[in-house]
């Protein structure tokens, strides 16, 4: 499993960066290039290299060795930072994952800790959907991940900031 502890440490220090997969590997348990970067393009954008790069810069990414992951906040795919009013209603967060390879859990993370989880529906294809209302009392970061014995996908973190704390 890629070392996400370092990524969470950066997010804890309020340095929220898009996740991007690389071809390196730490040991022989992982195939070179098994982790890939997926980027969400806006609905009106054609698939071009430039638009893909801009989606990565905006933080609309996830990394995966197979499962497909979708994270939306209040119905939209988030970028690296989401600024909310201190009087904002709870965030409506939806995460979904599907995969031909089995995975066990889909989790929603708030500041690196699991705040909601969903089990997997039988498959193949295997899938899970998680819908959660998150009360945000302070700034932090939000991400989704799914994992199993040989399956992993993780969204880029989204920094959630209160407008009055800027």
Coordinates of C-alpha atoms in Angstrom, one line a residue:
X1 CA 0.0 0.0 0.0
X2 CA 1.4 3.4 -0.9
X3 CA 2.4 5.4 2.2
X4 CA -0.5 7.8 2.7
X5 CA 0.7 8.8 6.2
X6 CA 3.0 11.3 4.7
X7 CA 0.2 12.8 2.6
X8 CA -2.0 13.1 5.7
X9 CA 0.8 14.8 7.5
X10 CA 1.0 17.5 4.7
X11 CA -2.8 17.9 4.9
X12 CA -2.6 18.2 8.8
X13 CA -0.1 21.1 8.2
X14 CA -2.7 22.8 5.9
X15 CA -0.7 22.0 2.8
X16 CA -3.4 20.2 0.8
X17 CA -2.1 19.0 -2.6
X18 CA -3.6 16.9 -5.4
X19 CA -2.8 13.2 -5.3
X20 CA -0.9 12.1 -8.4
X21 CA 0.3 8.5 -8.9
X22 CA 3.9 7.7 -9.9
X23 CA 5.6 4.8 -11.5
X24 CA 8.0 4.1 -8.6
X25 CA 7.5 1.3 -6.1
X26 CA 8.8 0.4 -2.7
X27 CA 8.8 -3.3 -2.9
X28 CA 7.8 -6.3 -5.1
X29 CA 4.2 -6.4 -3.8
X30 CA 3.2 -3.6 -6.3
X31 CA 3.6 -3.6 -10.1
X32 CA 5.3 -0.6 -11.6
X33 CA 2.7 1.8 -12.9
X34 CA -0.2 -0.1 -11.1
X35 CA -1.4 3.2 -9.5
X36 CA -2.9 5.6 -11.9
X37 CA -4.1 9.2 -11.7
X38 CA -7.7 10.0 -12.7
X39 CA -8.9 13.6 -13.1
X40 CA -12.4 14.9 -13.3
X41 CA -13.0 17.2 -16.2
X42 CA -15.8 19.8 -16.0
X43 CA -18.9 18.7 -17.9
X44 CA -18.5 21.2 -20.7
X45 CA -14.8 20.4 -21.2
X46 CA -13.5 18.1 -24.0
X47 CA -10.9 15.6 -23.1
X48 CA -7.6 17.2 -24.0
X49 CA -4.2 17.1 -22.4
X50 CA -4.5 20.8 -21.4
X51 CA -7.9 20.2 -19.7
X52 CA -6.6 17.1 -17.9
X53 CA -3.6 19.1 -16.6
X54 CA -5.9 21.9 -15.4
X55 CA -8.1 19.3 -13.6
X56 CA -5.0 17.9 -11.8
X57 CA -3.9 21.5 -10.8
X58 CA -7.4 22.1 -9.5
X59 CA -7.1 19.0 -7.3
X60 CA -10.0 17.1 -9.0
X61 CA -8.1 13.8 -8.9
X62 CA -7.9 10.4 -7.4
X63 CA -5.3 7.7 -7.5
X64 CA -6.2 4.0 -8.0
X65 CA -4.9 0.6 -8.9
X66 CA -8.3 -0.3 -10.3
X67 CA -11.4 0.9 -8.4
X68 CA -13.2 4.0 -9.7
X69 CA -14.0 6.6 -7.0
X70 CA -16.3 9.6 -7.1
X71 CA -16.5 12.3 -4.4
X72 CA -19.0 15.1 -4.4
X73 CA -19.7 17.8 -1.9
X74 CA -23.1 19.5 -2.1
X75 CA -23.5 17.9 -5.5
X76 CA -20.3 19.1 -7.1
X77 CA -16.9 17.6 -7.7
X78 CA -14.6 19.7 -5.4
X79 CA -11.3 21.3 -6.1
X80 CA -8.4 21.6 -3.6
X81 CA -10.2 24.2 -1.4
X82 CA -13.8 24.7 -0.5
X83 CA -14.6 27.9 1.4
X84 CA -17.9 27.8 3.4
X85 CA -19.7 30.4 5.6
X86 CA -19.6 29.7 9.3
X87 CA -23.4 29.4 9.1
X88 CA -23.3 26.8 6.3
X89 CA -25.6 23.9 6.7
X90 CA -23.9 20.5 7.0
X91 CA -22.0 19.5 3.9
X92 CA -23.8 16.8 1.9
X93 CA -21.0 14.4 1.0
X94 CA -21.4 11.5 -1.4
X95 CA -18.7 9.0 -2.2
X96 CA -19.1 6.0 -4.5
X97 CA -16.7 3.3 -5.6
X98 CA -16.9 0.5 -8.1
X99 CA -14.4 -2.1 -9.2
X100 CA -14.0 -5.5 -10.9
X101 CA -11.5 -6.4 -8.2
X102 CA -12.9 -7.0 -4.7
X103 CA -12.6 -4.3 -2.1
X104 CA -13.9 -4.3 1.5
X105 CA -14.6 -0.7 2.5
X106 CA -15.5 2.7 1.2
X107 CA -14.5 5.4 3.8
X108 CA -15.0 9.1 4.2
X109 CA -12.1 10.8 6.0
X110 CA -12.2 14.0 8.0
X111 CA -8.7 15.2 9.0
X112 CA -7.4 11.7 8.3
X113 CA -9.9 9.9 10.5
X114 CA -12.8 7.8 9.3
X115 CA -16.0 9.7 9.9
X116 CA -18.3 7.4 7.8
X117 CA -18.0 4.1 6.0
X118 CA -19.9 1.8 3.8
X119 CA -19.6 -1.9 3.1
X120 CA -19.4 -3.3 -0.4
X121 CA -22.3 -4.7 -2.3
X122 CA -21.6 -8.1 -3.8
X123 CA -20.1 -8.3 -7.3
X124 CA -18.5 -8.3 -9.7
X125 CA -18.6 -5.5 -10.3
X126 CA -18.2 -4.6 -6.6
X127 CA -19.7 -1.2 -5.6
X128 CA -20.4 0.9 -2.5
X129 CA -22.1 4.2 -2.0
X130 CA -21.8 6.4 1.0
X131 CA -23.9 9.5 1.7
X132 CA -23.1 11.5 4.8
X133 CA -24.0 14.9 6.2
X134 CA -20.9 16.4 7.8
X135 CA -21.1 19.2 10.3
X136 CA -18.0 21.3 9.9
X137 CA -17.3 23.3 13.1
X138 CA -13.7 24.0 12.2
X139 CA -11.5 24.0 9.1
X140 CA -10.0 20.7 8.1
X141 CA -9.8 18.4 5.1
X142 CA -12.0 15.7 3.6
X143 CA -11.2 12.7 1.4
X144 CA -12.6 9.4 0.3
X145 CA -10.8 6.1 -0.1
X146 CA -11.7 2.5 -0.8
X147 CA -9.5 -0.5 -0.2
X148 CA -9.2 -4.2 -0.2
X149 CA -6.5 -6.9 -0.2
X150 CA -5.4 -5.9 -3.7
X151 CA -7.4 -2.8 -4.4
X152 CA -6.9 0.8 -3.4
X153 CA -8.3 4.1 -4.5
X154 CA -8.0 7.5 -2.8
X155 CA -9.3 10.9 -3.7
X156 CA -7.3 14.0 -3.3
X157 CA -8.1 15.8 -0.1
X158 CA -10.3 18.9 -0.1
X159 CA -9.4 21.6 2.3
X160 CA -12.6 22.9 3.9
X161 CA -12.1 26.5 5.2
X162 CA -14.5 28.8 7.0
X163 CA -14.8 32.1 5.2
X164 CA -14.4 34.1 8.5
X165 CA -11.2 32.2 9.4
X166 CA -9.4 33.4 6.2

